Structure formats: C-alpha cells, structure tokens
C-alpha cells in the first residue's frame, strides 16, 4: 500500500539516554514544572517577573514534550492542552492543570481511576463521575502501543472504539499510546514500562521527530534507506523482531490491509496474531486481555490459595498445617500474630487436593514451571527449594559420571566443589585473573579456557571433557561474554556442555543489555546464529583461512574461533538463586535448561539427580513465591531492572562528585576491575560528563568482560579501616546497613529490584556521616596515632598480598599416565581424609619450613577463608609457597578447614607413597610451554 506523503521535519535530539534515566527525568521534570507553573501564576497575579518564570516553564515543557508522547497519561493530547494554555498565557488554568496531572502521576492514581483534564473543577468532577464506569480499582492497568500514523481525530476514534469494548468482567484495563513511526515505536518500548502489548498497524513511516542516541545501536546493520524500501509486511515484521529483542515479554499483534492469509504464513514467530484492518477490533481487544491473563496466571499459587480455603481434617503429618498446633497453644500465639493465618492455612504435607508433586509434577507445578521456562527463555525449568547450592549439585550430578573431566573456575561457589566430589568428576581448575590491589579475583579469560581445552586435546582426552562451569556474574559483578565463550569452546569441542552459575543474575533476563550476556540469552542467540546461512558461510571462510594447525599452535589462542554450525550442539544449563535478585522466598531457586540433547541423553539422569537432592517435603510457600516472582518479572521485570540500574548509576554518580565522599570512598569502575587486554572498547568508566551513561552499551557489545553496574564495590582503603571492620562496626552496628561481601579494602553494595530512591539517598547520607566521623577522627589524632593510621592506609592500599593461582593436584590424585594434564580426582582425596590414619595436622610454622625445603605437603581438606570465600586448598592439592604467603597475610576472622590449635589437616607421606608410576608435578604443564601465558 502507498504510504501517505509526509513533510520531513528535522529530528530533535532527546537529551536522555537509557541509563540515567528517562523515568527520573520525567518525575523530576513534573516536579519542576509544578514549581515553576506556581511561580508563573503568582508572578502574574502579583506583578512579579513573569518573563523569568515563563522561560523556566518553557524549558521544562521542552524537556517533557518528547517523553510524554510515549505515555498514555496525560498523553499527547493532554500535553497539547497544557501547551495551548501556556501559549495563550492562561497561567492560572495552566497551573491548576499541571498540578492535577503531576499529582495523578506521582500518586499513580491515573492507573486506578479516570483523571479529567477539564480546567474547571466542576466539569472535571462531573466528567470523572460520568466515567465512573471505568472504575479501575483492583484491576491492574497497562498500556497498549499502537504503531500507526494517525491524525488526532483518527486516534481518538480508535481509542473510543477500543474503550467501548470494555466489560465489567474484564480483569485488566488498558489505555492506548499511539506512535506514528518505526523509530517512535522502539523509543516507546524502551521508555514506557506500562506497555504490555503492541499493535503494529499499516502505513507507518520510519523516522521519528525525535532522535535518540541508543537507536543507532539497535538498528545496527540497517541503513535508513534499506528500511525505507522494505515492503509493508516486512517492515512490520522487522519492527516486531526488534521489539522482541528489547522486550520479549510484550505481546505483539499485526493489523494489516494486505491479505492476512498471505501475511500469516510469513509472519515471524514473535507475533501473537494478525488481524485484517479494523474488522476484528473486538477480537483484538479479547486477544490483548487474554494474553495478559496468560502472564498473570500463577497456577501453583492459585491452587494453593484454593486449597487453603477448603475445609479439611488433618490426619497426617505437619501439625502446623492450618495453624492447628499454634491456634491451640497457650504459648506460641505470637507466631500467628506475626505471620498471619494465611501462611499456615496454605501449609500441608499432602500432595493431594490438586497441589501436585514437585518430584513428579503433572498439574499446576508442571504448568508453572513451563511458564517459568518461557519467562526466562529456557526450554525447560525446574524449581529447587533449597537454593542454588542444591541446584548446582543436581545439574552436575545429572551431567557427570565418575572420571569425566570438568573445567571449573576455582573461585566458584563451594557447592560446585562439593558437587565435583559427589559426582566423582576429575577437575581441571581454571584460574581467574587476579585483582591483587583489591584482594579479589576477576573471571576466567577465554584464552585460558581454550588453553586448557587444547591441552586435553593434545593428550587425547577431549572426549572425557564434559562440562565447563563458570560463574556469571561473579559476586563482584564481572560478567562474561557468554556467547563468545561458548562459540569458541564449541569450535574445539562441539558437544561441550556449559553450566553458568547465575545465582546473582536471575534479574538479567529482563533487560536487553543484560540479557545478551546471560546463559539463556546467549543460547537462544547461538541457535539463531547456527541456523543463519551467513554464519555457515563465515564458518567456511574461517576454515579455509585457519587451516588445521597443530593443537599447540598459538593461533588457536589468538584467533576468534568459529564453530561448525552443523556439528555444534547447544547444551546450556543455568542456575538462578531467584531469591537473591527477584521476588522469591529464601532458598527459592531455578534450574534452566537449553540443551538440544536433553531428551536423548540427560532426561533420565536428571530425574535421578533431582530425586537425589530434592526433599520429599518441599516448602510450598517457596514454590508459590517462585510462581509469583515469575508473574512479576513477566509483567514488570523490565521496569524493575531498569530502575535498579538507575539507582546504581545515581549512587555511583553521587559518590564520584561529592567533595567529602570522594576523599575516602571510590566505587571501582570497569577500568579498575577489568584489565586493559579484556577491554577492546578502551572504556574505563561507563560515566562521562558528556555522554553520561551511554558508554555502557558500547562495552557490553564489545568487551570480553564487563562490570554489572548494580554491584557496587566501594574502595575504602583511604579510610584506614579494613573491609570486615567497616562492615561490622561502621555500617551494621552504627547505622543498621546490611551488606554481605567485603575484601581487605572494599565493601560491596548492591541495588536490587526492591531498592528505592529514598534508600539510595539514605545510603549517601550514611556515607557522608561516616566520612564526617573519619574527618573528626583524623583531626583528633596524636602524631603517633597519625603515623599508625598512615601505615594502616598504606597496608590497605599498597601492600596487598598477591592472590595465588591453583597450585596442582598431587600425582596420587591424578590419572595422567600419558601426556600430563592437570585434572585431579578430588573425591578420592575427600574420602581418603575420612581415614584418620592417613592424615595428620601440621602447624603453620612447620608447614612453612617443609614447603621452603621443597617438601610436598598435600591438603586433606577444603580450606576456605571468608572473605574471599573460595577454597584456597582442596583435598589432594599440593600446598605452595604462594598459598601460605597469602594465608599468612589475610586478616580474616574465619578460615574453614583450618584449626588454629592444630593447624592444617594434610595427608601423611605413607598415604601418598604408592603414587610412583605417575609423573612428578614438575613434569606437569601447569602452563603449556608452547603457549605464552595468558
Ligand atoms: C555464585 C554462587 N552460586 C551459588 C550460591 C548458592 O546459592 P544459594 O544461597 O541460593 O544456595 C551462591 C551463594 O552465595 C553464589 O554466590
């Protein structure tokens, strides 16, 4: 169809990028507008400086105008009304209307009831009463985006038509946002978190009146001219694809005037339905509501609520069910007072009554898990009621048989190390790059991973390498280029399986920038890539150029490897501590699976592993919370994650610019946490005064590692207080601020989806108070105290112990009779240590003496200092000089596996004496000599 001829206006730049933040700018904009409108009205009434007040109002209106064109309230027309009042210099009426809109926005009352934009109070009340049929109380509200180049009159007609279809029994209520172009649709999807559905109609042009920097990246690879000449149906499809990349949860519809039968067959998978012109408005309305209901449903939570209202007699276990044992008690009534009765009515030990069984789900749990899989982009999802500690063990046990080789980040959570023991894996520990100056580790470079894989290839053991296990993101917020890691590893071993421990990253699937660096996001991208003929071509070219070099050839490490799409299998597992970053009760976790070979190779073993670790009495409240948490992210995940990001950015910006705070504190930036060689973007910090936060997007596209800005590592070396003391004595005891992780000179803060603007302000206030206390302390110091303080600052900022790499497994625990490789059988060491006769204790001084004289001493235990919390020694590992130096320099209160009165538990020489036929450790290539160190 022919597009309407349009006069092309020059584009106006929107002075905002996505990171910091359109919503804050909008909120603040309305507050300023209210203040200035008030001033303007008063100036006019009292004969004051009208021009100045007018200019201020004009500036704020200018800022708000583009933003408001993407929201339903007050909407483009409401905003136009304001502008006309302002232009006609009706300042009294203008002021009243600004206040009414501003109040409705800040209280969000527009979601609950109709807000009239009539100037005169009486007419406004009358209109609101007339529209009372639109009572929205208890009906969740959302907005629907219509992409169509409509006149104001046409827009109003469409609005009325869809409104007229509302029925009392509708569970939800929506309003329309109409945008005229392709680019506007994308901006609306990014700006407006009230949107839940998008209807792409016909005849819309490409360009917006507004220009937004981030659009360039989103439309990378598409020239404006390419888009201009796209046929109608393809333009709509492309828009659908782009919207789905940004916010896959949105329901997409197409309304077309081309033959629907033709289009329906060609429509991309992202569309729910296609309609022919306006003939199906009613169907469209029902479809929109139905699709929201689909995300809103919580099968297990609903079943539990129904169950809790049924009269039942309890003749089985669990006296607490229905609150019985409490209600009859004289002594524990406060339990009900505190928790309320609901939670106990929902307690049952029965799997009957439609409540399904977690171990063999066939009813609501099964459906709820399927919905979770959809939400998190998995092929299948399993709920776990005792944390990711258990989720990790289930996955490892399902995938690994004794003797299989697993490559594992040494700094990963302890559940993985114990998982290795349980499964009997032979472990190759991967070393993350150290950040000695902050006493923490980064992540494992792709070069080291490839190096280890090639080492196994050379030794002819690649078939035994089953799994690579990495933490994404790390506790400190280092995020991998997940797609690249998998792609390059699959080029070396096409059926390799990946387990991404995303305990801290469950929220990441609900924001476009984060999503591409999640296990599930990357798996989906790889699937699309492997199906793409262009990628196949790329692989052919790569093969021609790369040839078939020897496994020890440096080129393997220096070249970006391209896997063969016909051989590579996508086998990805992710574990989430849903409870850590989303709404779920403590211990609520999920396993997400995207494994092409699951049915054929894993399903039975997975079932057994799940049975091994899952309680026969899983906590129903945890399960219900996982179901509700999933509903929340499918309906408001994008908003919540974006706000979490905004709060983090605000916090970073404040600390960086506050004169007193800068003196003692500094949030570590990308340049601090990621060495240069892993940052091709060259960007040191996401923030700069000109581009604000726009650079984050660039790093996240190009760099090997990036920092999750919502994990805020505060460097406190300049305070002269170590991390642990700062956490306990300053933050917790004095100001009640809870944090979790510290290093010698840092403390880690996090924003999450529950963080508010006031919480951010509170933290800044506390840090200012602490800085003032520190100033006072420093001023009152005697000269000897000042000297001591100086030494402490130096020890926390300059003299930090080098973080040791994993040493190696003793040959007794290795099986490498041919070409030596580093994997070790930890399970053998773990169980050998049960035998008292094979172990002894050595004190630190004795150990230092033995190790200095070249004696091999082998740990019988996991030794884990908190912080940093990773095992510095594992069973079967040879104790190195570097490890002892590190332990000695730690000022940590807790070292698990070390008994101060006895020392370290190690194996006796006799116990290890039988291991003569295996090469000595110095013959083992901790680094392959042919390769340069990573
Ligand atoms: C990386 C990582 N994985 C797994 C876990 C264990 O998670 P959960 O507490 O849900 O058992 C943690 C806990 O801190 C962790 O940091």
PDB file of C-alpha atoms and ligand atoms in Angstrom, residues 386-390 392 412-413 415-416 471 473 475 501 503-504 576-577 579-580 587-589 740, ligand 1:
ATOM      1  CA  UNK A 386      16.854 -25.327  48.839  1.00  0.00           C
ATOM      2  CA  UNK A 387      18.849 -22.803  46.986  1.00  0.00           C
ATOM      3  CA  UNK A 388      21.303 -22.756  44.149  1.00  0.00           C
ATOM      4  CA  UNK A 389      23.681 -24.707  46.384  1.00  0.00           C
ATOM      5  CA  UNK A 390      21.436 -27.670  45.647  1.00  0.00           C
ATOM      6  CA  UNK A 392      24.248 -26.739  41.214  1.00  0.00           C
ATOM      7  CA  UNK A 412      33.223 -20.518  42.159  1.00  0.00           C
ATOM      8  CA  UNK A 413      30.754 -21.208  44.941  1.00  0.00           C
ATOM      9  CA  UNK A 415      28.524 -26.063  46.091  1.00  0.00           C
ATOM     10  CA  UNK A 416      30.420 -26.757  42.860  1.00  0.00           C
ATOM     11  CA  UNK A 471      30.090 -18.038  37.460  1.00  0.00           C
ATOM     12  CA  UNK A 473      28.186 -12.786  37.028  1.00  0.00           C
ATOM     13  CA  UNK A 475      29.990 -11.981  43.270  1.00  0.00           C
ATOM     14  CA  UNK A 501      26.101 -20.332  37.713  1.00  0.00           C
ATOM     15  CA  UNK A 503      22.998 -17.276  41.214  1.00  0.00           C
ATOM     16  CA  UNK A 504      23.270 -13.484  41.192  1.00  0.00           C
ATOM     17  CA  UNK A 576      19.473 -18.982  39.477  1.00  0.00           C
ATOM     18  CA  UNK A 577      19.068 -18.023  43.078  1.00  0.00           C
ATOM     19  CA  UNK A 579      15.557 -15.359  45.881  1.00  0.00           C
ATOM     20  CA  UNK A 580      18.771 -13.341  45.635  1.00  0.00           C
ATOM     21  CA  UNK A 587      16.091 -20.732  49.083  1.00  0.00           C
ATOM     22  CA  UNK A 588      13.797 -20.377  46.061  1.00  0.00           C
ATOM     23  CA  UNK A 589      15.971 -21.215  43.046  1.00  0.00           C
ATOM     24  CA  UNK A 740      27.335  -9.163  52.511  1.00  0.00           C
TER      25      UNK A 740
HETATM   26  C1  LIG B   1      27.929 -17.875  42.751  1.00  0.00           C
HETATM   27  C2  LIG B   1      27.023 -18.537  43.740  1.00  0.00           C
HETATM   28  N1  LIG B   1      26.450 -19.704  43.416  1.00  0.00           N
HETATM   29  C3  LIG B   1      25.636 -20.347  44.266  1.00  0.00           C
HETATM   30  C4  LIG B   1      25.354 -19.818  45.509  1.00  0.00           C
HETATM   31  C5  LIG B   1      24.448 -20.558  46.421  1.00  0.00           C
HETATM   32  O1  LIG B   1      23.158 -20.030  46.349  1.00  0.00           O
HETATM   33  P1  LIG B   1      22.038 -20.301  47.427  1.00  0.00           P
HETATM   34  O2  LIG B   1      22.301 -19.370  48.554  1.00  0.00           O
HETATM   35  O3  LIG B   1      20.771 -19.991  46.683  1.00  0.00           O
HETATM   36  O4  LIG B   1      22.121 -21.718  47.842  1.00  0.00           O
HETATM   37  C6  LIG B   1      25.917 -18.606  45.897  1.00  0.00           C
HETATM   38  C7  LIG B   1      25.646 -18.040  47.213  1.00  0.00           C
HETATM   39  O5  LIG B   1      26.116 -17.016  47.616  1.00  0.00           O
HETATM   40  C8  LIG B   1      26.797 -17.957  44.992  1.00  0.00           C
HETATM   41  O6  LIG B   1      27.379 -16.805  45.295  1.00  0.00           O
END
